[in-house]
Structures are given as C-alpha cells and as structure tokens.
Amino acid sequence: VVIILSAILGARFLYVIFHLPEFYGNWLDIISPFQSSGEFGIGGLTFLGGLIAAILASYIYSRMKDQSFLLVADVFTPSIAVGLIFVRIGCFLNGCCYGIPAHDSSFGMVFPHTCPAGSAYPGTPIYPTQLFSSFGALMMTLILLVLDRKPLKQGILFFVFLILYGIHRTVIDLFRFYEPSMVLGKIGLDLSVNQAISIGLIIIGITGIIRLEWLRRESA
C-alpha cells in the first residue's frame, strides 16, 4: 500500500512540476479526477517520479519497521521490470510516450490521428518508443531473474536494476518526443529531465555495488 500510494503521488508530482502552465487557473485538476475540461481521469504521470517516490517511501517505512530496505528492494525489483513490460504496451495502445519522426528508418509507425502520437505527428512515421521500452523491460526482467537465482549480497539485484534501467531509459529517450518543458536546454544541457534522472540512477547503482563490495572485503 505504501509503495502504490507513494508511486502514484510521485508520478503525478514530477509531471505537474514540469507542466505547470497546464494547470494555471485550474489547480484542482492536479488531484481531481473530474477535470475542468469535462474529462474524467488524471492524465499525466511520470514513471521515474513514481519510482523515486516509491524507493524513498519504502526506505523510510523499512527503517520504521526495523526491516532491511535492501532485502525488500531485492524482493520487489523483478516485479518492477515485469510491470514495465505491460505499462509500456499500455502506452503504445494509448498512443502516449511516443517517439520522434523516423523518416529514414524502417522502425517508424504511423499512429491514428485520434491518439496523442497521431495528433502530434499526423500521417508521419514515428519511433514506437513504447515498444522499445517494453522490449527493454523484458530483457531486464530476464537478466534480473537469472541473477536472482545466484547467492548475491543483499542489494545487488536492486542496484543492478537501477543501472540497467538508467542505461535503458537514457538510450530510449534519444528517440522519444518531449515537450520543451521536459528538456534541460535552459541550463545548457541537451538532455531530457528523465535522462538526467536516469544518469543519476546509474551513478547510484554503481556506487551502491562498489560500497557493498567494499563492505564485503572489510568483513572478510
């Protein structure tokens, strides 16, 4: 329950903070499923915001309950990768989280004009980054399941996931469309917000593994 609620709140927060103009004059739309446009539902969630919030909430809750956060993280990690497989298929069917035009690539797909991707690029082949993400999540799942069968130190599986997902997302975002508000060009970086966060995850994952190895050698 803690993970579910924190993930939803975090996913919504990261979206809202970089799309504030959408909510000017309609601040209740941030939390209300009854939108001012007359639509029902809350559109606009960012996976990385949910992931970060869920990790932080899990860490705090684990400490409160005197549980090992790294053990809990290892237990949940494979299921996160599995969930991503289906989440991105849902994105593909919805036509959101789409890619940039792929005029010179056989990977391009034309989306119906009734969905966000088709509305943004009508009649234009674009990269189906949702399917790329789903396939990448499948590969991550297989790697994690193989590693999970090995006698690893607590936390290794979790940190490996952070590294794999960080690399995966950084590469995928090279082909994905983002609004200007989600690009860090104003501070001189040619990166999306999600790429910057993903690079941070890679650094955390590598640092975590190095620290665990250092602790292992210290106790040997």
PDB file of N, CA, C and O in Angstrom, residues 90-128:
ATOM      1  N   GLY A  90       0.658  -0.654 -22.677  1.00  0.00           N
ATOM      2  CA  GLY A  90      -0.488   0.223 -22.482  1.00  0.00           C
ATOM      3  C   GLY A  90      -0.254   1.597 -23.083  1.00  0.00           C
ATOM      4  O   GLY A  90      -1.152   2.184 -23.697  1.00  0.00           O
ATOM      5  N   CYS A  91       0.967   2.104 -22.937  1.00  0.00           N
ATOM      6  CA  CYS A  91       1.313   3.396 -23.539  1.00  0.00           C
ATOM      7  C   CYS A  91       1.204   3.331 -25.064  1.00  0.00           C
ATOM      8  O   CYS A  91       0.739   4.278 -25.713  1.00  0.00           O
ATOM      9  N   PHE A  92       1.631   2.210 -25.635  1.00  0.00           N
ATOM     10  CA  PHE A  92       1.562   2.037 -27.087  1.00  0.00           C
ATOM     11  C   PHE A  92       0.107   2.037 -27.560  1.00  0.00           C
ATOM     12  O   PHE A  92      -0.241   2.700 -28.545  1.00  0.00           O
ATOM     13  N   LEU A  93      -0.746   1.320 -26.845  1.00  0.00           N
ATOM     14  CA  LEU A  93      -2.158   1.246 -27.228  1.00  0.00           C
ATOM     15  C   LEU A  93      -2.851   2.592 -27.043  1.00  0.00           C
ATOM     16  O   LEU A  93      -3.791   2.920 -27.770  1.00  0.00           O
ATOM     17  N   ASN A  94      -2.394   3.362 -26.070  1.00  0.00           N
ATOM     18  CA  ASN A  94      -2.974   4.677 -25.806  1.00  0.00           C
ATOM     19  C   ASN A  94      -2.402   5.747 -26.742  1.00  0.00           C
ATOM     20  O   ASN A  94      -3.006   6.799 -26.940  1.00  0.00           O
ATOM     21  N   GLY A  95      -1.208   5.468 -27.292  1.00  0.00           N
ATOM     22  CA  GLY A  95      -0.569   6.435 -28.190  1.00  0.00           C
ATOM     23  C   GLY A  95       0.155   7.545 -27.468  1.00  0.00           C
ATOM     24  O   GLY A  95       0.434   8.598 -28.062  1.00  0.00           O
ATOM     25  N   CYS A  96       0.513   7.322 -26.200  1.00  0.00           N
ATOM     26  CA  CYS A  96       1.279   8.325 -25.460  1.00  0.00           C
ATOM     27  C   CYS A  96       2.733   7.871 -25.364  1.00  0.00           C
ATOM     28  O   CYS A  96       3.082   6.773 -25.801  1.00  0.00           O
ATOM     29  N   CYS A  97       3.584   8.719 -24.773  1.00  0.00           N
ATOM     30  CA  CYS A  97       5.010   8.380 -24.604  1.00  0.00           C
ATOM     31  C   CYS A  97       5.636   7.965 -25.939  1.00  0.00           C
ATOM     32  O   CYS A  97       6.395   6.995 -26.016  1.00  0.00           O
ATOM     33  N   TYR A  98       5.319   8.701 -26.975  1.00  0.00           N
ATOM     34  CA  TYR A  98       5.705   8.347 -28.339  1.00  0.00           C
ATOM     35  C   TYR A  98       7.059   8.937 -28.728  1.00  0.00           C
ATOM     36  O   TYR A  98       7.634   9.751 -28.017  1.00  0.00           O
ATOM     37  N   GLY A  99       7.533   8.503 -29.898  1.00  0.00           N
ATOM     38  CA  GLY A  99       8.849   8.907 -30.348  1.00  0.00           C
ATOM     39  C   GLY A  99       8.838  10.075 -31.316  1.00  0.00           C
ATOM     40  O   GLY A  99       7.786  10.634 -31.635  1.00  0.00           O
ATOM     41  N   ILE A 100      10.016  10.408 -31.776  1.00  0.00           N
ATOM     42  CA  ILE A 100      10.186  11.479 -32.754  1.00  0.00           C
ATOM     43  C   ILE A 100      10.057  10.893 -34.164  1.00  0.00           C
ATOM     44  O   ILE A 100      10.081   9.675 -34.333  1.00  0.00           O
ATOM     45  N   PRO A 101       9.898  11.740 -35.191  1.00  0.00           N
ATOM     46  CA  PRO A 101       9.768  11.224 -36.556  1.00  0.00           C
ATOM     47  C   PRO A 101      10.927  10.331 -36.965  1.00  0.00           C
ATOM     48  O   PRO A 101      12.080  10.577 -36.617  1.00  0.00           O
ATOM     49  N   ALA A 102      10.582   9.274 -37.714  1.00  0.00           N
ATOM     50  CA  ALA A 102      11.590   8.307 -38.157  1.00  0.00           C
ATOM     51  C   ALA A 102      11.506   8.164 -39.666  1.00  0.00           C
ATOM     52  O   ALA A 102      11.250   7.081 -40.196  1.00  0.00           O
ATOM     53  N   HIS A 103      11.734   9.255 -40.381  1.00  0.00           N
ATOM     54  CA  HIS A 103      11.574   9.272 -41.831  1.00  0.00           C
ATOM     55  C   HIS A 103      12.524   8.297 -42.534  1.00  0.00           C
ATOM     56  O   HIS A 103      12.181   7.723 -43.574  1.00  0.00           O
ATOM     57  N   ASP A 104      13.724   8.137 -42.003  1.00  0.00           N
ATOM     58  CA  ASP A 104      14.721   7.302 -42.666  1.00  0.00           C
ATOM     59  C   ASP A 104      14.897   5.946 -41.993  1.00  0.00           C
ATOM     60  O   ASP A 104      15.927   5.302 -42.117  1.00  0.00           O
ATOM     61  N   SER A 105      13.888   5.512 -41.274  1.00  0.00           N
ATOM     62  CA  SER A 105      14.015   4.260 -40.549  1.00  0.00           C
ATOM     63  C   SER A 105      12.823   3.345 -40.816  1.00  0.00           C
ATOM     64  O   SER A 105      11.682   3.781 -40.895  1.00  0.00           O
ATOM     65  N   SER A 106      13.102   2.057 -40.956  1.00  0.00           N
ATOM     66  CA  SER A 106      12.037   1.079 -41.150  1.00  0.00           C
ATOM     67  C   SER A 106      11.286   0.798 -39.862  1.00  0.00           C
ATOM     68  O   SER A 106      10.300   0.062 -39.855  1.00  0.00           O
ATOM     69  N   PHE A 107      11.758   1.377 -38.747  1.00  0.00           N
ATOM     70  CA  PHE A 107      11.101   1.168 -37.454  1.00  0.00           C
ATOM     71  C   PHE A 107       9.925   2.120 -37.236  1.00  0.00           C
ATOM     72  O   PHE A 107       9.214   2.005 -36.253  1.00  0.00           O
ATOM     73  N   GLY A 108       9.748   3.071 -38.141  1.00  0.00           N
ATOM     74  CA  GLY A 108       8.700   4.063 -37.952  1.00  0.00           C
ATOM     75  C   GLY A 108       7.305   3.493 -38.076  1.00  0.00           C
ATOM     76  O   GLY A 108       7.063   2.559 -38.846  1.00  0.00           O
ATOM     77  N   MET A 109       6.358   4.043 -37.320  1.00  0.00           N
ATOM     78  CA  MET A 109       4.959   3.646 -37.364  1.00  0.00           C
ATOM     79  C   MET A 109       4.090   4.895 -37.421  1.00  0.00           C
ATOM     80  O   MET A 109       4.416   5.917 -36.826  1.00  0.00           O
ATOM     81  N   VAL A 110       2.977   4.797 -38.136  1.00  0.00           N
ATOM     82  CA  VAL A 110       2.020   5.895 -38.212  1.00  0.00           C
ATOM     83  C   VAL A 110       0.878   5.592 -37.246  1.00  0.00           C
ATOM     84  O   VAL A 110       0.235   4.544 -37.347  1.00  0.00           O
ATOM     85  N   PHE A 111       0.638   6.494 -36.302  1.00  0.00           N
ATOM     86  CA  PHE A 111      -0.408   6.299 -35.302  1.00  0.00           C
ATOM     87  C   PHE A 111      -1.704   6.971 -35.747  1.00  0.00           C
ATOM     88  O   PHE A 111      -1.682   7.957 -36.490  1.00  0.00           O
ATOM     89  N   PRO A 112      -2.846   6.475 -35.304  1.00  0.00           N
ATOM     90  CA  PRO A 112      -4.129   7.114 -35.633  1.00  0.00           C
ATOM     91  C   PRO A 112      -4.174   8.551 -35.132  1.00  0.00           C
ATOM     92  O   PRO A 112      -3.627   8.860 -34.070  1.00  0.00           O
ATOM     93  N   HIS A 113      -4.838   9.415 -35.883  1.00  0.00           N
ATOM     94  CA  HIS A 113      -4.875  10.830 -35.518  1.00  0.00           C
ATOM     95  C   HIS A 113      -5.667  11.081 -34.250  1.00  0.00           C
ATOM     96  O   HIS A 113      -5.617  12.172 -33.665  1.00  0.00           O
ATOM     97  N   THR A 114      -6.421  10.075 -33.785  1.00  0.00           N
ATOM     98  CA  THR A 114      -7.242  10.234 -32.587  1.00  0.00           C
ATOM     99  C   THR A 114      -6.458  10.055 -31.287  1.00  0.00           C
ATOM    100  O   THR A 114      -6.991  10.286 -30.206  1.00  0.00           O
ATOM    101  N   CYS A 115      -5.208   9.617 -31.385  1.00  0.00           N
ATOM    102  CA  CYS A 115      -4.397   9.428 -30.174  1.00  0.00           C
ATOM    103  C   CYS A 115      -3.342  10.533 -30.096  1.00  0.00           C
ATOM    104  O   CYS A 115      -3.094  11.238 -31.073  1.00  0.00           O
ATOM    105  N   PRO A 116      -2.706  10.720 -28.927  1.00  0.00           N
ATOM    106  CA  PRO A 116      -1.718  11.800 -28.788  1.00  0.00           C
ATOM    107  C   PRO A 116      -0.597  11.751 -29.814  1.00  0.00           C
ATOM    108  O   PRO A 116      -0.196  12.790 -30.355  1.00  0.00           O
ATOM    109  N   ALA A 117      -0.082  10.545 -30.106  1.00  0.00           N
ATOM    110  CA  ALA A 117       1.021  10.425 -31.067  1.00  0.00           C
ATOM    111  C   ALA A 117       0.582  10.853 -32.459  1.00  0.00           C
ATOM    112  O   ALA A 117       1.275  11.600 -33.152  1.00  0.00           O
ATOM    113  N   GLY A 118      -0.586  10.368 -32.888  1.00  0.00           N
ATOM    114  CA  GLY A 118      -1.091  10.709 -34.207  1.00  0.00           C
ATOM    115  C   GLY A 118      -1.504  12.164 -34.324  1.00  0.00           C
ATOM    116  O   GLY A 118      -1.412  12.763 -35.400  1.00  0.00           O
ATOM    117  N   SER A 119      -1.955  12.729 -33.218  1.00  0.00           N
ATOM    118  CA  SER A 119      -2.333  14.138 -33.221  1.00  0.00           C
ATOM    119  C   SER A 119      -1.107  15.033 -33.343  1.00  0.00           C
ATOM    120  O   SER A 119      -1.135  16.058 -34.023  1.00  0.00           O
ATOM    121  N   ALA A 120      -0.009  14.623 -32.700  1.00  0.00           N
ATOM    122  CA  ALA A 120       1.222  15.422 -32.756  1.00  0.00           C
ATOM    123  C   ALA A 120       1.912  15.289 -34.104  1.00  0.00           C
ATOM    124  O   ALA A 120       2.470  16.263 -34.625  1.00  0.00           O
ATOM    125  N   TYR A 121       1.878  14.082 -34.673  1.00  0.00           N
ATOM    126  CA  TYR A 121       2.541  13.817 -35.954  1.00  0.00           C
ATOM    127  C   TYR A 121       1.581  13.084 -36.895  1.00  0.00           C
ATOM    128  O   TYR A 121       1.736  11.899 -37.169  1.00  0.00           O
ATOM    129  N   PRO A 122       0.563  13.782 -37.400  1.00  0.00           N
ATOM    130  CA  PRO A 122      -0.422  13.141 -38.272  1.00  0.00           C
ATOM    131  C   PRO A 122       0.189  12.609 -39.567  1.00  0.00           C
ATOM    132  O   PRO A 122       0.883  13.340 -40.271  1.00  0.00           O
ATOM    133  N   GLY A 123      -0.045  11.335 -39.831  1.00  0.00           N
ATOM    134  CA  GLY A 123       0.439  10.723 -41.067  1.00  0.00           C
ATOM    135  C   GLY A 123       1.935  10.586 -41.157  1.00  0.00           C
ATOM    136  O   GLY A 123       2.470  10.288 -42.233  1.00  0.00           O
ATOM    137  N   THR A 124       2.646  10.771 -40.060  1.00  0.00           N
ATOM    138  CA  THR A 124       4.110  10.734 -40.053  1.00  0.00           C
ATOM    139  C   THR A 124       4.623   9.500 -39.313  1.00  0.00           C
ATOM    140  O   THR A 124       4.205   9.249 -38.183  1.00  0.00           O
ATOM    141  N   PRO A 125       5.519   8.729 -39.935  1.00  0.00           N
ATOM    142  CA  PRO A 125       6.106   7.582 -39.217  1.00  0.00           C
ATOM    143  C   PRO A 125       6.964   8.081 -38.054  1.00  0.00           C
ATOM    144  O   PRO A 125       7.837   8.939 -38.241  1.00  0.00           O
ATOM    145  N   ILE A 126       6.708   7.571 -36.863  1.00  0.00           N
ATOM    146  CA  ILE A 126       7.494   7.933 -35.693  1.00  0.00           C
ATOM    147  C   ILE A 126       7.974   6.667 -34.997  1.00  0.00           C
ATOM    148  O   ILE A 126       7.438   5.581 -35.199  1.00  0.00           O
ATOM    149  N   TYR A 127       9.015   6.813 -34.193  1.00  0.00           N
ATOM    150  CA  TYR A 127       9.541   5.655 -33.472  1.00  0.00           C
ATOM    151  C   TYR A 127       8.540   5.186 -32.419  1.00  0.00           C
ATOM    152  O   TYR A 127       8.080   5.995 -31.603  1.00  0.00           O
ATOM    153  N   PRO A 128       8.206   3.902 -32.403  1.00  0.00           N
ATOM    154  CA  PRO A 128       7.320   3.363 -31.362  1.00  0.00           C
ATOM    155  C   PRO A 128       8.132   3.113 -30.086  1.00  0.00           C
ATOM    156  O   PRO A 128       8.406   1.970 -29.707  1.00  0.00           O
TER     157      PRO A 128
END
